[in-house]
Tab-separated table of C-alpha atoms in Angstrom:
chain	number	residue	atom	x	y	z
A	200	MET	CA	0.031	-0.202	-0.112
A	201	LYS	CA	1.288	3.310	-1.286
A	202	LYS	CA	2.188	5.218	1.793
A	203	LEU	CA	0.472	9.113	2.283
A	204	PRO	CA	2.278	12.638	2.484
A	205	THR	CA	2.006	14.649	5.766
A	206	VAL	CA	0.638	17.238	3.920
A	207	ALA	CA	-2.540	14.541	2.103
A	208	ILE	CA	-2.900	12.894	5.830
A	209	LEU	CA	-3.461	16.583	7.268
A	210	ALA	CA	-6.205	16.907	4.215
A	211	LEU	CA	-8.000	13.648	4.906
A	212	LEU	CA	-7.631	14.175	8.417
A	213	PHE	CA	-8.911	18.065	8.571
A	214	GLY	CA	-9.362	19.176	5.466
A	215	LEU	CA	-6.637	21.111	5.357
A	216	PRO	CA	-4.873	21.988	1.867
A	217	ALA	CA	-2.971	19.479	0.233
A	218	ALA	CA	-0.678	22.027	-1.237
A	219	VAL	CA	2.688	22.236	0.328
A	220	PRO	CA	3.068	25.795	2.039
A	221	PRO	CA	5.613	28.057	1.771
A	222	VAL	CA	8.627	27.433	3.681
A	223	PHE	CA	10.907	29.859	5.684
A	224	GLY	CA	13.922	28.833	7.897
A	225	GLN	CA	15.689	25.567	7.056
A	226	ASP	CA	12.290	24.389	4.566
A	227	ARG	CA	10.623	24.581	7.462
A	228	PRO	CA	6.228	25.286	6.214
A	229	ALA	CA	5.065	28.564	7.179
A	230	SER	CA	2.874	28.597	10.178
A	231	ARG	CA	1.846	32.628	11.182
A	232	TYR	CA	2.183	30.726	14.769
A	233	ALA	CA	5.317	29.573	14.779
A	234	ALA	CA	6.376	32.587	12.773
A	235	ALA	CA	5.494	34.896	15.686
A	236	ARG	CA	7.038	32.764	18.721
A	237	ASP	CA	9.911	34.490	20.543
A	238	TYR	CA	12.109	31.247	20.372
A	239	THR	CA	14.434	33.572	22.313
A	240	LYS	CA	13.058	32.880	25.632
A	241	TRP	CA	14.446	29.538	25.958
A	242	GLU	CA	18.023	30.296	24.398
A	243	LYS	CA	19.347	30.213	28.089
A	244	GLU	CA	18.119	26.760	29.063
A	245	ILE	CA	19.176	25.530	25.338
A	246	ALA	CA	22.487	26.728	25.137
A	247	ALA	CA	22.890	24.688	28.923
A	248	PHE	CA	22.038	21.713	27.432
A	249	GLU	CA	24.766	22.417	24.354
A	250	GLU	CA	26.847	22.952	26.688
A	251	ALA	CA	26.423	19.658	28.685
A	252	ASP	CA	26.682	17.827	25.596
A	253	ARG	CA	30.146	19.953	25.160
A	254	LYS	CA	31.474	18.264	28.842
A	255	ALA	CA	29.659	15.221	28.428
A	256	GLN	CA	28.269	13.843	25.140
A	257	PRO	CA	25.510	11.486	25.096
A	258	ALA	CA	26.153	7.904	23.639
A	259	LYS	CA	24.264	8.150	20.208
A	260	GLY	CA	21.669	5.866	18.834
A	261	GLY	CA	19.650	6.095	22.610
A	262	VAL	CA	16.320	7.721	23.628
A	263	VAL	CA	15.835	11.381	23.967
A	264	PHE	CA	12.682	12.507	25.823
A	265	VAL	CA	11.670	16.382	24.493
A	266	GLY	CA	8.598	18.461	25.527
A	267	SER	CA	7.255	20.614	28.199
A	268	SER	CA	7.624	20.560	31.791
A	269	THR	CA	6.521	16.732	32.208
A	270	ILE	CA	9.415	15.778	30.723
A	271	ARG	CA	11.690	18.922	32.053
A	272	LEU	CA	11.062	17.560	35.573
A	273	TRP	CA	11.480	13.922	34.839
A	274	LYS	CA	14.320	13.634	37.252
A	275	THR	CA	14.371	9.631	37.602
A	276	LEU	CA	14.137	9.150	34.054
A	277	ALA	CA	17.492	7.005	33.919
A	278	GLU	CA	16.274	5.487	36.874
A	279	ASP	CA	13.122	4.426	35.556
A	280	PHE	CA	14.745	3.244	32.371
A	281	PRO	CA	18.216	1.773	33.576
A	282	ASP	CA	18.967	-0.478	30.415
A	283	HIS	CA	18.489	2.409	28.298
A	284	LYS	CA	20.355	5.640	27.023
A	285	VAL	CA	17.435	8.005	27.471
A	286	VAL	CA	18.452	11.634	27.243
A	287	ASN	CA	16.212	14.369	28.844
A	288	ARG	CA	15.856	17.593	26.990
A	289	GLY	CA	12.644	19.025	28.125
A	290	PHE	CA	12.085	22.956	29.044
A	291	GLY	CA	9.164	23.703	30.689
A	292	GLY	CA	6.398	25.749	29.255
A	293	SER	CA	7.197	25.001	25.738
A	294	GLU	CA	4.721	24.397	22.646
A	295	ILE	CA	4.575	21.772	19.862
A	296	VAL	CA	6.294	24.327	17.958
A	297	ASP	CA	9.012	24.821	19.809
A	298	SER	CA	10.740	21.288	20.213
A	299	THR	CA	10.288	21.581	16.408
A	300	HIS	CA	12.402	24.572	16.340
A	301	PHE	CA	14.512	23.391	18.138
A	302	ALA	CA	15.485	20.161	16.987
A	303	ASP	CA	18.899	20.332	15.231
A	304	ARG	CA	20.259	21.405	18.609
A	305	LEU	CA	18.536	19.165	21.474
A	306	ILE	CA	17.571	15.870	19.208
A	307	PHE	CA	19.506	15.669	15.868
A	308	PRO	CA	22.956	16.050	17.366
A	309	HIS	CA	22.548	12.352	19.769
A	310	GLU	CA	21.161	10.746	16.213
A	311	PRO	CA	18.470	9.295	18.676
A	312	LYS	CA	16.876	6.070	17.255
A	313	GLN	CA	13.693	6.445	19.474
A	314	ILE	CA	12.104	9.703	20.273
A	315	PHE	CA	9.103	10.674	22.704
A	316	LEU	CA	7.933	13.589	22.719
A	317	ARG	CA	5.351	14.814	25.640
A	318	ALA	CA	3.987	18.508	24.467
A	319	GLY	CA	0.674	20.060	23.495
A	320	GLY	CA	-0.972	20.953	26.692
A	321	ASN	CA	0.815	24.569	26.907
A	322	ASP	CA	-0.628	24.840	23.144
A	323	ILE	CA	-3.815	24.240	24.183
A	324	HIS	CA	-3.986	26.762	27.214
A	325	ASP	CA	-2.710	29.179	25.162
A	326	GLY	CA	-5.860	29.317	23.060
A	327	ARG	CA	-4.839	26.837	20.566
A	328	LEU	CA	-7.295	24.336	18.708
A	329	PRO	CA	-7.006	21.033	19.252
A	330	ARG	CA	-6.644	20.724	14.834
A	331	ASP	CA	-3.860	23.142	14.932
A	332	VAL	CA	-1.820	21.155	17.404
A	333	ALA	CA	-1.910	18.214	15.744
A	334	ALA	CA	-1.135	19.731	12.803
A	335	ASP	CA	2.000	21.121	14.858
A	336	PHE	CA	2.930	17.636	15.724
A	337	ALA	CA	2.613	16.248	11.967
A	338	GLU	CA	5.312	18.991	11.317
A	339	PHE	CA	7.676	17.863	13.811
A	340	VAL	CA	7.146	14.438	12.523
A	341	ARG	CA	8.073	15.905	8.951
A	342	VAL	CA	11.493	17.678	9.715
A	343	VAL	CA	12.681	15.250	12.103
A	344	HIS	CA	12.200	12.465	9.802
A	345	ALA	CA	13.512	14.493	7.352
A	346	ARG	CA	16.825	14.281	9.169
A	347	LEU	CA	16.406	11.207	11.460
A	348	PRO	CA	14.535	8.871	8.637
A	349	HIS	CA	14.416	5.619	10.731
A	350	ALA	CA	14.052	7.255	14.039
A	351	GLU	CA	10.569	6.207	15.776
A	352	ILE	CA	8.739	9.097	16.708
A	353	LEU	CA	6.072	8.835	19.743
A	354	TYR	CA	3.569	11.125	21.420
A	355	ILE	CA	3.258	10.728	24.396
A	356	GLY	CA	-0.638	11.427	25.396
A	357	LEU	CA	-1.324	14.623	27.090
A	358	SER	CA	-3.387	13.646	30.578
A	359	PRO	CA	-6.019	15.092	32.699
A	360	ALA	CA	-4.865	17.737	35.339
A	361	PRO	CA	-6.779	19.234	38.242
A	362	ALA	CA	-5.322	22.678	37.240
A	363	ARG	CA	-6.519	22.537	33.376
A	364	TRP	CA	-9.710	20.616	34.302
A	365	GLY	CA	-11.559	23.067	32.183
A	366	GLU	CA	-9.190	22.332	29.097
A	367	VAL	CA	-9.915	18.442	29.308
A	368	ASP	CA	-12.185	17.753	26.508
A	369	LYS	CA	-9.539	19.986	24.284
A	370	GLY	CA	-6.822	17.525	25.628
A	371	ARG	CA	-8.742	14.509	24.699
A	372	GLU	CA	-9.589	15.760	20.966
A	373	MET	CA	-5.879	16.263	20.393
A	374	ASN	CA	-4.955	13.415	21.872
A	375	ARG	CA	-7.486	11.510	19.063
A	376	LEU	CA	-6.191	13.231	16.046
A	377	ILE	CA	-2.794	13.091	17.126
A	378	ARG	CA	-2.839	9.082	17.596
A	379	GLN	CA	-5.771	8.628	14.250
A	380	MET	CA	-2.397	10.298	12.522
A	381	ALA	CA	0.480	8.509	13.992
A	382	LEU	CA	-1.227	5.075	12.975
A	383	ARG	CA	-1.234	6.802	9.253
A	384	MET	CA	2.465	7.623	9.662
A	385	PRO	CA	5.539	5.507	8.968
A	386	ARG	CA	7.682	4.643	11.985
A	387	VAL	CA	5.486	7.314	14.419
A	388	GLY	CA	3.889	5.840	17.453
A	389	PHE	CA	1.096	7.274	20.149
A	390	VAL	CA	1.286	6.252	23.603
A	391	THR	CA	-1.731	5.321	25.620
A	392	ALA	CA	-0.971	7.732	28.868
A	393	ASP	CA	-3.414	10.142	28.298
A	394	GLU	CA	-5.742	8.707	31.537
A	395	PHE	CA	-3.675	7.376	33.808
A	396	THR	CA	-3.951	10.574	35.774
A	397	LEU	CA	-8.130	9.571	36.632
A	398	GLY	CA	-9.624	7.270	39.815
A	399	PRO	CA	-12.534	4.962	39.077
A	400	ASP	CA	-14.935	8.159	39.522
A	401	GLY	CA	-13.005	9.938	36.130
A	402	MET	CA	-12.029	12.665	37.939
A	403	ALA	CA	-8.041	13.535	38.649
A	404	ARG	CA	-6.601	11.375	41.225
A	405	HIS	CA	-4.732	14.368	43.498
A	406	GLU	CA	-2.308	12.249	44.729
A	407	LEU	CA	-0.619	11.620	41.190
A	408	PHE	CA	0.054	15.748	41.299
A	409	VAL	CA	2.331	17.828	43.220
A	410	GLU	CA	0.945	21.223	44.843
A	411	ASP	CA	0.075	23.396	41.962
A	412	ARG	CA	-2.212	21.041	40.354
A	413	LEU	CA	-0.451	20.699	37.038
A	414	HIS	CA	2.771	18.709	37.478
A	415	LEU	CA	3.190	15.155	37.825
A	416	SER	CA	4.278	13.622	42.099
A	417	PRO	CA	6.723	10.700	42.033
A	418	MET	CA	4.028	8.951	42.269
A	419	GLY	CA	2.205	10.508	38.936
A	420	TYR	CA	5.698	9.621	37.326
A	421	LYS	CA	6.270	5.889	38.503
A	422	LEU	CA	2.742	5.477	36.512
A	423	LEU	CA	4.155	7.465	33.461
A	424	ALA	CA	6.940	5.201	33.209
A	425	GLU	CA	5.038	2.126	33.431
A	426	ARG	CA	3.167	3.441	30.367
A	427	VAL	CA	6.222	4.344	28.478
A	428	ARG	CA	8.062	1.370	29.423
A	429	PRO	CA	6.427	-1.267	26.744
A	430	TYR	CA	7.220	1.207	23.707
A	431	LEU	CA	10.894	1.244	24.619
A	432	THR	CA	12.755	-0.532	21.782
A	433	ARG	CA	15.234	-3.004	22.874
């Protein structure tokens, strides 16, 4: 069966035009939202990652975790997956377009065999629509696979948090669209970690979050690791 290009997938899923949009920078499709982003706010944090790599370069061919604060605050990442060469490149407050923008500095130097992306919550919180965030994920896949065609990209589903309970429906729709998209893309997957924070009553379990009711507690990270572990390639 012939594989569909990203733009064709977007057209099928969202009714978007199949024509390839203009490009900016390094062959990245132009997006008014992405183009207007102030990426300089993370320059200090990204530069710190690069400096750490210069001092102790992580082994290539491992697993890179990238995304927003859920990744950045995952302090037990190496302990949770001791049989894998994991690299944490999360930066707090970021959106999917930010991971795409900094891929050449955070992802490509490590030449990973797997890339786990957890972002999207800040995108929705910033007022973006689920279909637009899903389109940003498609662009992330396009940019990464252009440089790392054999790398597997896995999106970690957004899970409900008490502090953003009013955004749960939009988050679920975003997860649905990204999962549907991932099923149509080669070397792309969806990690079903999108509802593990809920109890039998369908409400968020407060013990899985720290005081801000947004970020995961140690117990929350333990459960997240259990969801991610089966997707790691041995």
